[in-house]
mmCIF file of C-alpha atoms and ligand atoms in Angstrom:
data_model
loop_
_atom_site.group_PDB
_atom_site.id
_atom_site.type_symbol
_atom_site.label_atom_id
_atom_site.label_comp_id
_atom_site.label_asym_id
_atom_site.label_seq_id
_atom_site.Cartn_x
_atom_site.Cartn_y
_atom_site.Cartn_z
ATOM 1 C CA MET W 1 -21.617 -44.608 -28.272
ATOM 2 C CA ASN W 2 -20.811 -48.262 -27.744
ATOM 3 C CA ALA W 3 -23.309 -50.904 -26.711
ATOM 4 C CA ILE W 4 -21.959 -51.317 -23.177
ATOM 5 C CA VAL W 5 -22.320 -47.632 -22.330
ATOM 6 C CA GLU W 6 -25.770 -47.508 -23.944
ATOM 7 C CA ASN W 7 -27.074 -50.379 -21.798
ATOM 8 C CA LEU W 8 -25.947 -48.637 -18.640
ATOM 9 C CA ILE W 9 -27.657 -45.334 -19.307
ATOM 10 C CA GLY W 10 -30.067 -44.535 -16.496
ATOM 11 C CA LEU W 11 -28.185 -46.621 -13.938
ATOM 12 C CA ASP W 12 -26.907 -44.847 -10.842
ATOM 13 C CA LEU W 13 -23.418 -46.307 -11.217
ATOM 14 C CA ARG W 14 -22.140 -45.195 -7.828
ATOM 15 C CA ALA W 15 -25.144 -46.707 -6.035
ATOM 16 C CA GLU W 16 -24.869 -49.914 -8.077
ATOM 17 C CA ILE W 17 -21.141 -50.217 -7.360
ATOM 18 C CA ASP W 18 -21.904 -49.738 -3.678
ATOM 19 C CA ARG W 19 -24.602 -52.419 -3.758
ATOM 20 C CA LEU W 20 -22.304 -54.884 -5.539
ATOM 21 C CA ARG W 21 -19.414 -54.072 -3.207
ATOM 22 C CA LYS W 22 -21.561 -55.286 -0.288
ATOM 23 C CA GLU W 23 -23.142 -58.225 -2.146
ATOM 24 C CA ARG W 24 -19.776 -59.501 -3.323
ATOM 25 C CA ASN W 25 -17.945 -58.687 -0.083
ATOM 26 C CA ALA W 26 -15.526 -56.761 -2.271
ATOM 27 C CA VAL W 27 -12.822 -54.249 -1.466
ATOM 28 C CA ILE W 28 -12.231 -51.547 -4.095
ATOM 29 C CA LEU W 29 -8.658 -50.290 -4.494
ATOM 30 C CA ALA W 30 -7.590 -47.227 -6.472
ATOM 31 C CA HIS W 31 -4.059 -46.192 -7.360
ATOM 32 C CA TYR W 32 -3.253 -42.465 -7.051
ATOM 33 C CA TYR W 33 -3.220 -42.229 -10.854
ATOM 34 C CA GLN W 34 -6.874 -43.182 -11.243
ATOM 35 C CA ALA W 35 -9.561 -40.660 -12.223
ATOM 36 C CA PRO W 36 -10.958 -38.701 -9.242
ATOM 37 C CA GLU W 37 -14.417 -40.330 -9.458
ATOM 38 C CA ILE W 38 -12.774 -43.741 -8.989
ATOM 39 C CA GLN W 39 -10.480 -42.562 -6.182
ATOM 40 C CA ASP W 40 -13.502 -41.108 -4.388
ATOM 41 C CA LEU W 41 -15.454 -44.358 -4.185
ATOM 42 C CA ALA W 42 -12.514 -46.651 -3.383
ATOM 43 C CA ASP W 43 -12.051 -48.257 0.035
ATOM 44 C CA PHE W 44 -8.313 -47.603 -0.191
ATOM 45 C CA VAL W 45 -6.321 -45.147 -2.337
ATOM 46 C CA GLY W 46 -2.556 -45.606 -2.462
ATOM 47 C CA ASP W 47 0.516 -46.926 -4.239
ATOM 48 C CA SER W 48 0.497 -50.393 -5.723
ATOM 49 C CA LEU W 49 2.241 -52.443 -3.051
ATOM 50 C CA ASP W 50 0.474 -50.696 -0.208
ATOM 51 C CA LEU W 51 -2.912 -51.348 -1.829
ATOM 52 C CA SER W 52 -2.206 -55.052 -2.297
ATOM 53 C CA ARG W 53 -1.030 -55.406 1.283
ATOM 54 C CA LYS W 54 -4.083 -53.598 2.622
ATOM 55 C CA ALA W 55 -6.382 -55.787 0.529
ATOM 56 C CA ALA W 56 -4.615 -58.946 1.724
ATOM 57 C CA ALA W 57 -5.275 -57.895 5.315
ATOM 58 C CA THR W 58 -9.055 -57.639 4.766
ATOM 59 C CA ASP W 59 -11.560 -60.510 4.851
ATOM 60 C CA ALA W 60 -12.943 -59.482 1.451
ATOM 61 C CA ASP W 61 -13.728 -62.250 -1.029
ATOM 62 C CA VAL W 62 -13.159 -60.001 -4.026
ATOM 63 C CA ILE W 63 -10.500 -57.381 -4.757
ATOM 64 C CA ALA W 64 -11.521 -54.892 -7.455
ATOM 65 C CA PHE W 65 -8.199 -53.305 -8.445
ATOM 66 C CA CYS W 66 -8.534 -49.946 -10.172
ATOM 67 C CA GLY W 67 -4.978 -49.676 -11.375
ATOM 68 C CA VAL W 68 -2.969 -51.553 -13.978
ATOM 69 C CA ARG W 69 -2.491 -55.266 -14.591
ATOM 70 C CA PHE W 70 0.841 -55.757 -12.819
ATOM 71 C CA MET W 71 -0.652 -54.191 -9.674
ATOM 72 C CA ALA W 72 -3.650 -56.522 -9.744
ATOM 73 C CA GLU W 73 -1.240 -59.436 -10.220
ATOM 74 C CA VAL W 74 0.582 -58.421 -7.031
ATOM 75 C CA ALA W 75 -2.772 -58.458 -5.233
ATOM 76 C CA LYS W 76 -3.377 -61.995 -6.536
ATOM 77 C CA ILE W 77 0.144 -63.114 -5.598
ATOM 78 C CA LEU W 78 -0.450 -61.942 -2.015
ATOM 79 C CA SER W 79 -4.089 -63.134 -1.837
ATOM 80 C CA PRO W 80 -4.417 -66.266 -3.989
ATOM 81 C CA GLU W 81 -7.665 -67.267 -2.254
ATOM 82 C CA LYS W 82 -9.389 -64.023 -3.238
ATOM 83 C CA THR W 83 -10.967 -63.247 -6.611
ATOM 84 C CA VAL W 84 -9.078 -60.310 -8.143
ATOM 85 C CA ILE W 85 -10.773 -58.311 -10.871
ATOM 86 C CA LEU W 86 -9.372 -55.519 -13.041
ATOM 87 C CA PRO W 87 -11.968 -53.318 -14.775
ATOM 88 C CA ASP W 88 -10.049 -53.446 -18.069
ATOM 89 C CA MET W 89 -7.611 -56.282 -18.742
ATOM 90 C CA ASP W 90 -5.884 -54.105 -21.375
ATOM 91 C CA ALA W 91 -4.731 -51.709 -18.633
ATOM 92 C CA GLY W 92 -1.051 -52.571 -18.973
ATOM 93 C CA CYS W 93 2.118 -50.544 -18.486
ATOM 94 C CA SER W 94 4.956 -49.492 -20.796
ATOM 95 C CA LEU W 95 7.474 -50.775 -18.235
ATOM 96 C CA GLU W 96 5.858 -54.200 -18.191
ATOM 97 C CA ASP W 97 5.711 -54.222 -22.018
ATOM 98 C CA SER W 98 9.404 -53.326 -22.236
ATOM 99 C CA CYS W 99 10.441 -56.466 -20.372
ATOM 100 C CA PRO W 100 9.096 -59.693 -21.922
ATOM 101 C CA PRO W 101 9.709 -62.633 -19.530
ATOM 102 C CA ASP W 102 11.582 -64.788 -22.062
ATOM 103 C CA GLN W 103 13.983 -61.950 -22.955
ATOM 104 C CA PHE W 104 14.497 -61.178 -19.284
ATOM 105 C CA ALA W 105 15.217 -64.850 -18.508
ATOM 106 C CA ALA W 106 17.775 -64.925 -21.348
ATOM 107 C CA PHE W 107 19.404 -61.720 -20.066
ATOM 108 C CA ARG W 108 19.688 -63.213 -16.594
ATOM 109 C CA ALA W 109 21.148 -66.413 -17.970
ATOM 110 C CA ALA W 110 23.781 -64.329 -19.790
ATOM 111 C CA HIS W 111 24.791 -62.716 -16.464
ATOM 112 C CA PRO W 112 24.801 -65.586 -13.960
ATOM 113 C CA ASP W 113 26.907 -63.722 -11.376
ATOM 114 C CA HIS W 114 24.435 -60.802 -11.178
ATOM 115 C CA LEU W 115 21.608 -60.420 -8.665
ATOM 116 C CA ALA W 116 18.353 -59.292 -10.322
ATOM 117 C CA LEU W 117 16.717 -56.370 -8.553
ATOM 118 C CA THR W 118 13.432 -55.757 -10.320
ATOM 119 C CA TYR W 119 11.053 -52.835 -9.976
ATOM 120 C CA ILE W 120 7.556 -53.930 -8.995
ATOM 121 C CA ASN W 121 6.253 -52.482 -12.308
ATOM 122 C CA CYS W 122 6.672 -55.731 -14.259
ATOM 123 C CA SER W 123 4.722 -58.920 -14.954
ATOM 124 C CA ALA W 124 4.357 -61.767 -12.452
ATOM 125 C CA ALA W 125 6.510 -63.901 -14.767
ATOM 126 C CA VAL W 126 9.372 -61.367 -14.621
ATOM 127 C CA LYS W 127 9.006 -61.207 -10.829
ATOM 128 C CA ALA W 128 9.323 -64.979 -10.804
ATOM 129 C CA HIS W 129 12.642 -64.677 -12.694
ATOM 130 C CA SER W 130 13.948 -62.041 -10.236
ATOM 131 C CA ASP W 131 15.836 -62.232 -6.954
ATOM 132 C CA ILE W 132 14.427 -59.224 -5.124
ATOM 133 C CA ILE W 133 11.524 -56.939 -6.030
ATOM 134 C CA VAL W 134 11.933 -53.266 -5.193
ATOM 135 C CA THR W 135 9.641 -50.263 -5.122
ATOM 136 C CA SER W 136 10.778 -46.680 -5.507
ATOM 137 C CA SER W 137 10.526 -46.472 -1.698
ATOM 138 C CA SER W 138 12.437 -49.633 -0.858
ATOM 139 C CA ALA W 139 15.234 -49.816 -3.472
ATOM 140 C CA GLU W 140 17.784 -47.760 -1.575
ATOM 141 C CA THR W 141 17.307 -49.688 1.682
ATOM 142 C CA ILE W 142 17.782 -52.935 -0.212
ATOM 143 C CA LEU W 143 20.847 -51.736 -2.122
ATOM 144 C CA SER W 144 22.465 -50.635 1.128
ATOM 145 C CA GLN W 145 22.311 -54.242 2.394
ATOM 146 C CA LEU W 146 24.030 -55.810 -0.627
ATOM 147 C CA PRO W 147 27.818 -56.327 -0.528
ATOM 148 C CA ALA W 148 29.729 -53.630 -2.436
ATOM 149 C CA ASP W 149 31.156 -56.178 -4.882
ATOM 150 C CA GLN W 150 27.785 -57.790 -5.640
ATOM 151 C CA LYS W 151 26.989 -57.367 -9.343
ATOM 152 C CA ILE W 152 23.451 -56.182 -9.974
ATOM 153 C CA ILE W 153 20.943 -56.162 -12.821
ATOM 154 C CA PHE W 154 18.263 -53.493 -12.379
ATOM 155 C CA ALA W 155 15.108 -53.901 -14.497
ATOM 156 C CA PRO W 156 12.971 -52.737 -16.161
ATOM 157 C CA ASP W 157 13.140 -48.935 -15.611
ATOM 158 C CA ARG W 158 16.429 -47.417 -16.771
ATOM 159 C CA HIS W 159 15.577 -43.997 -15.301
ATOM 160 C CA LEU W 160 14.725 -45.379 -11.872
ATOM 161 C CA GLY W 161 17.801 -47.631 -12.001
ATOM 162 C CA GLY W 162 19.949 -44.680 -13.087
ATOM 163 C CA TYR W 163 18.620 -42.580 -10.241
ATOM 164 C CA PHE W 164 19.560 -45.210 -7.652
ATOM 165 C CA ALA W 165 22.910 -45.872 -9.329
ATOM 166 C CA ARG W 166 23.760 -42.158 -9.011
ATOM 167 C CA LYS W 167 22.377 -41.911 -5.492
ATOM 168 C CA THR W 168 24.169 -44.984 -4.095
ATOM 169 C CA GLY W 169 27.261 -44.927 -6.316
ATOM 170 C CA ARG W 170 26.547 -48.521 -7.430
ATOM 171 C CA ASP W 171 27.345 -49.634 -10.909
ATOM 172 C CA MET W 172 24.265 -51.525 -12.110
ATOM 173 C CA LEU W 173 23.437 -53.182 -15.392
ATOM 174 C CA LEU W 174 20.234 -51.399 -16.456
ATOM 175 C CA TRP W 175 17.406 -52.884 -18.520
ATOM 176 C CA GLU W 176 16.342 -50.392 -21.202
ATOM 177 C CA GLY W 177 12.691 -49.899 -20.198
ATOM 178 C CA SER W 178 10.922 -46.656 -19.342
ATOM 179 C CA CYS W 179 7.600 -45.167 -18.316
ATOM 180 C CA ILE W 180 6.024 -43.262 -21.222
ATOM 181 C CA VAL W 181 4.268 -40.953 -18.762
ATOM 182 C CA HIS W 182 7.338 -39.793 -16.832
ATOM 183 C CA GLU W 183 9.379 -39.547 -20.030
ATOM 184 C CA ALA W 184 6.867 -37.063 -21.451
ATOM 185 C CA PHE W 185 7.857 -34.145 -19.199
ATOM 186 C CA SER W 186 9.729 -31.379 -20.980
ATOM 187 C CA GLU W 187 12.802 -29.822 -19.364
ATOM 188 C CA THR W 188 12.368 -26.608 -21.385
ATOM 189 C CA GLU W 189 8.756 -26.216 -20.284
ATOM 190 C CA LEU W 190 9.613 -27.103 -16.688
ATOM 191 C CA LEU W 191 12.275 -24.378 -16.628
ATOM 192 C CA LYS W 192 9.755 -21.855 -17.985
ATOM 193 C CA LEU W 193 7.326 -22.833 -15.230
ATOM 194 C CA LYS W 194 10.017 -22.548 -12.567
ATOM 195 C CA ALA W 195 10.864 -19.061 -13.862
ATOM 196 C CA GLU W 196 7.199 -18.128 -13.648
ATOM 197 C CA TYR W 197 6.857 -19.495 -10.078
ATOM 198 C CA PRO W 198 10.363 -19.109 -8.619
ATOM 199 C CA GLY W 199 9.420 -20.105 -5.068
ATOM 200 C CA ALA W 200 7.544 -23.290 -5.972
ATOM 201 C CA PRO W 201 9.367 -26.514 -5.043
ATOM 202 C CA VAL W 202 9.412 -29.214 -7.727
ATOM 203 C CA ALA W 203 8.488 -32.731 -6.560
ATOM 204 C CA ALA W 204 9.322 -35.502 -9.040
ATOM 205 C CA HIS W 205 8.937 -39.265 -9.283
ATOM 206 C CA PRO W 206 12.223 -41.149 -9.881
ATOM 207 C CA GLU W 207 10.733 -42.708 -13.031
ATOM 208 C CA CYS W 208 11.485 -39.277 -14.609
ATOM 209 C CA PRO W 209 14.656 -38.930 -16.710
ATOM 210 C CA VAL W 210 17.676 -37.266 -15.118
ATOM 211 C CA HIS W 211 17.111 -33.962 -16.988
ATOM 212 C CA ILE W 212 13.868 -33.578 -15.004
ATOM 213 C CA LEU W 213 15.187 -34.944 -11.681
ATOM 214 C CA ASP W 214 18.065 -32.448 -11.859
ATOM 215 C CA HIS W 215 15.525 -29.649 -11.294
ATOM 216 C CA ALA W 216 13.629 -31.368 -8.470
ATOM 217 C CA ASP W 217 13.677 -30.265 -4.848
ATOM 218 C CA TYR W 218 12.229 -33.590 -3.823
ATOM 219 C CA VAL W 219 12.388 -37.011 -5.512
ATOM 220 C CA GLY W 220 10.214 -39.852 -4.266
ATOM 221 C CA SER W 221 7.431 -42.350 -4.766
ATOM 222 C CA THR W 222 3.816 -41.267 -5.147
ATOM 223 C CA ARG W 223 3.271 -41.671 -1.407
ATOM 224 C CA GLY W 224 6.528 -39.829 -0.739
ATOM 225 C CA ILE W 225 5.513 -36.899 -2.949
ATOM 226 C CA LEU W 226 2.155 -36.686 -1.225
ATOM 227 C CA ASP W 227 3.769 -36.677 2.233
ATOM 228 C CA TYR W 228 6.319 -34.095 1.085
ATOM 229 C CA VAL W 229 3.788 -31.534 -0.176
ATOM 230 C CA LEU W 230 1.629 -31.948 2.919
ATOM 231 C CA ALA W 231 4.573 -31.480 5.304
ATOM 232 C CA SER W 232 6.154 -28.578 3.391
ATOM 233 C CA ASP W 233 5.638 -24.937 4.416
ATOM 234 C CA SER W 234 5.222 -23.943 0.774
ATOM 235 C CA ASP W 235 1.742 -23.238 -0.619
ATOM 236 C CA LEU W 236 2.633 -23.789 -4.262
ATOM 237 C CA PHE W 237 4.231 -26.843 -5.896
ATOM 238 C CA ILE W 238 5.168 -28.145 -9.327
ATOM 239 C CA ILE W 239 4.357 -31.854 -9.532
ATOM 240 C CA ALA W 240 6.312 -34.053 -11.955
ATOM 241 C CA THR W 241 4.367 -37.283 -11.817
ATOM 242 C CA GLU W 242 1.049 -38.514 -13.190
ATOM 243 C CA PRO W 243 -1.315 -35.595 -12.560
ATOM 244 C CA HIS W 244 -4.267 -37.506 -11.079
ATOM 245 C CA ILE W 245 -2.384 -37.706 -7.764
ATOM 246 C CA ILE W 246 -3.092 -33.970 -7.454
ATOM 247 C CA HIS W 247 -6.672 -34.927 -6.544
ATOM 248 C CA GLN W 248 -5.460 -36.371 -3.208
ATOM 249 C CA MET W 249 -3.219 -33.343 -2.630
ATOM 250 C CA GLU W 250 -6.106 -30.933 -3.168
ATOM 251 C CA LYS W 251 -8.338 -32.944 -0.854
ATOM 252 C CA ALA W 252 -5.742 -33.073 1.917
ATOM 253 C CA ALA W 253 -4.499 -29.467 1.517
ATOM 254 C CA PRO W 254 -7.228 -27.393 -0.178
ATOM 255 C CA HIS W 255 -5.409 -24.145 0.658
ATOM 256 C CA LYS W 256 -2.332 -25.175 -1.378
ATOM 257 C CA THR W 257 -1.866 -24.984 -5.166
ATOM 258 C CA PHE W 258 -0.419 -27.804 -7.257
ATOM 259 C CA ILE W 259 0.700 -27.294 -10.845
ATOM 260 C CA GLY W 260 1.318 -30.333 -13.032
ATOM 261 C CA ALA W 261 4.706 -30.296 -14.789
ATOM 262 C CA PRO W 262 4.165 -29.777 -18.537
ATOM 263 C CA GLY W 263 4.913 -31.934 -21.541
ATOM 264 C CA ALA W 264 6.554 -30.789 -24.758
ATOM 265 C CA ASP W 265 3.890 -28.360 -25.984
ATOM 266 C CA GLY W 266 3.626 -26.817 -22.520
ATOM 267 C CA ASN W 267 0.024 -27.758 -22.188
ATOM 268 C CA CYS W 268 -0.440 -31.334 -23.280
ATOM 269 C CA ASN W 269 -2.259 -34.164 -21.597
ATOM 270 C CA CYS W 270 0.574 -36.532 -22.500
ATOM 271 C CA ASN W 271 1.567 -37.140 -18.880
ATOM 272 C CA ALA W 272 -1.786 -38.706 -17.973
ATOM 273 C CA CYS W 273 -1.261 -42.480 -17.965
ATOM 274 C CA PRO W 274 -3.280 -43.943 -20.871
ATOM 275 C CA TYR W 275 -3.341 -47.371 -19.236
ATOM 276 C CA MET W 276 -4.735 -46.092 -15.947
ATOM 277 C CA ALA W 277 -7.355 -44.152 -17.941
ATOM 278 C CA MET W 278 -8.770 -47.403 -19.356
ATOM 279 C CA ASN W 279 -10.574 -48.039 -16.066
ATOM 280 C CA THR W 280 -13.937 -46.294 -15.828
ATOM 281 C CA LEU W 281 -16.908 -46.423 -13.452
ATOM 282 C CA GLU W 282 -18.841 -48.338 -16.128
ATOM 283 C CA LYS W 283 -16.150 -50.998 -16.412
ATOM 284 C CA LEU W 284 -15.803 -51.223 -12.631
ATOM 285 C CA TYR W 285 -19.554 -51.766 -12.324
ATOM 286 C CA LEU W 286 -19.503 -54.514 -14.993
ATOM 287 C CA ALA W 287 -16.463 -56.188 -13.439
ATOM 288 C CA LEU W 288 -18.170 -56.319 -10.032
ATOM 289 C CA ARG W 289 -21.426 -57.530 -11.558
ATOM 290 C CA ASP W 290 -19.903 -60.260 -13.746
ATOM 291 C CA LEU W 291 -16.715 -60.980 -11.750
ATOM 292 C CA THR W 292 -14.693 -60.611 -14.911
ATOM 293 C CA PRO W 293 -12.008 -59.942 -16.148
ATOM 294 C CA GLN W 294 -10.232 -61.936 -13.448
ATOM 295 C CA ILE W 295 -6.506 -62.018 -12.777
ATOM 296 C CA GLU W 296 -5.020 -65.509 -12.821
ATOM 297 C CA VAL W 297 -1.411 -66.322 -11.952
ATOM 298 C CA ASP W 298 -0.364 -69.959 -12.292
ATOM 299 C CA GLU W 299 0.834 -71.449 -9.000
ATOM 300 C CA PRO W 300 4.547 -72.021 -9.837
ATOM 301 C CA THR W 301 4.804 -68.412 -11.115
ATOM 302 C CA ARG W 302 2.909 -67.085 -8.111
ATOM 303 C CA VAL W 303 5.116 -68.897 -5.614
ATOM 304 C CA ALA W 304 8.338 -67.797 -7.338
ATOM 305 C CA ALA W 305 7.113 -64.199 -7.677
ATOM 306 C CA LYS W 306 6.033 -64.144 -4.034
ATOM 307 C CA ARG W 307 9.500 -65.290 -2.983
ATOM 308 C CA SER W 308 11.098 -62.230 -4.591
ATOM 309 C CA LEU W 309 8.412 -59.941 -3.148
ATOM 310 C CA ASP W 310 8.908 -61.501 0.307
ATOM 311 C CA ARG W 311 12.636 -60.850 0.080
ATOM 312 C CA MET W 312 11.943 -57.168 -0.293
ATOM 313 C CA LEU W 313 9.633 -57.228 2.710
ATOM 314 C CA GLU W 314 12.200 -59.119 4.811
ATOM 315 C CA MET W 315 14.928 -56.649 3.890
ATOM 316 C CA THR W 316 12.762 -53.639 4.696
ATOM 317 C CA GLY W 317 11.386 -54.909 7.982
ATOM 318 C CA GLY W 318 8.000 -55.810 6.554
ATOM 319 C CA VAL W 319 7.293 -52.357 5.215
ATOM 320 C CA SER W 320 7.926 -51.035 1.731
ATOM 321 C CA GLY W 321 10.794 -48.947 3.123
ATOM 322 C CA PRO W 322 11.587 -45.405 4.181
ATOM 323 C CA ASP W 323 11.230 -42.751 1.579
ATOM 324 C CA VAL W 324 13.941 -42.193 -0.985
ATOM 325 C CA GLY W 325 13.899 -38.562 -1.746
ATOM 326 C CA ARG W 326 15.358 -36.342 0.944
ATOM 327 C CA PRO W 327 17.675 -34.672 0.201
ATOM 328 C CA LYS W 328 17.619 -34.310 -3.586
ATOM 329 C CA LEU W 329 20.594 -35.426 -5.634
HETATM 330 P P1 13P K 401 4.408 -45.748 -7.042
HETATM 331 O O1 13P K 401 2.974 -45.449 -6.725
HETATM 332 O O2 13P K 401 4.808 -47.042 -6.423
HETATM 333 O O3 13P K 401 5.326 -44.609 -6.722
HETATM 334 O O4 13P K 401 4.500 -46.030 -8.636
HETATM 335 C C1 13P K 401 4.296 -45.060 -9.582
HETATM 336 C C2 13P K 401 3.842 -45.639 -10.851
HETATM 337 O O5 13P K 401 4.230 -45.261 -11.926
HETATM 338 C C3 13P K 401 2.872 -46.689 -10.787
HETATM 339 O O6 13P K 401 2.584 -47.144 -12.037
HETATM 340 FE FE1 SF4 K 402 3.239 -47.827 -16.186
HETATM 341 FE FE2 SF4 K 402 4.058 -45.307 -16.229
HETATM 342 FE FE3 SF4 K 402 1.445 -45.830 -16.358
HETATM 343 FE FE4 SF4 K 402 2.805 -46.250 -14.053
HETATM 344 S S1 SF4 K 402 2.440 -44.304 -15.056
HETATM 345 S S2 SF4 K 402 1.322 -47.633 -15.032
HETATM 346 S S3 SF4 K 402 4.810 -46.902 -14.845
HETATM 347 S S4 SF4 K 402 3.006 -46.400 -17.901
#
């Protein structure tokens, strides 16, 4: 047992987090992929952009972001006057890692006639080098407003970019990044599960590779998937995204059954996001107590990144956009 955990033994962590939340005038945000015990004590549970926008609209002095680093950076970009803490600064993202800012800047420079549409899952520095940020909910709305002959770079998720290229018929230059979580689903195992539960619709996130999306009845963002299963008449679903979102589904529809899509051995835990799992109640408590680790974004980067985020909001009427997934490809 490490020293940090040892020192906290005997503390009522939930009560202490509650006390510090009030003392610090803090708002606690949890992404859908966080552990249930974190989701259950958060002030807001949602997708990354929605959480940052909700936090910006509060009068909190502190934002405790239970999610990954790029999400907390978006919160800081939108609320520079607030202190933004992330329980574990190592909570990164394979998509962010796949797109180092200097390499992205060089790629852009090599394609000066291309517009850079960049998925929100990237660093603040990459956002600053981009023209328009997109989410899985807003990308299609934004693409529909760009002239047909406009050349486009889509970074960093090649699966998400490929999905929108197929859906809109646009030829885009794709950055070669991917999400290790959504890449872990096995087509063979998914087909076995579908055969076992023939009536169960499959809902998938567009970060999944095409061989998974091809079997989906619905493709959409985390929020979109949640809305889909709640609105559907079916009582049984196969969910091809990070499995912790099932916690919200079970809370909202306790009479329905949700089965996580399997990885290669049919029963692995490989589709739980290891970065999201770095946040714990202990680390959240310490972050609120010590106001560290804090997210810092230098002002020129923040302003440039905010410009590309604002462009998305302008092009989607101030919301992150209608959902992407109905009907399936
Ligand atoms: P959304 O919640 O925006 O759909 O993103 C999914 C994801 O992978 C976040 O890391
Ligand atoms: Fe990144 Fe994938 Fe984890 Fe989301 S689920 S934070 S995209 S590694």
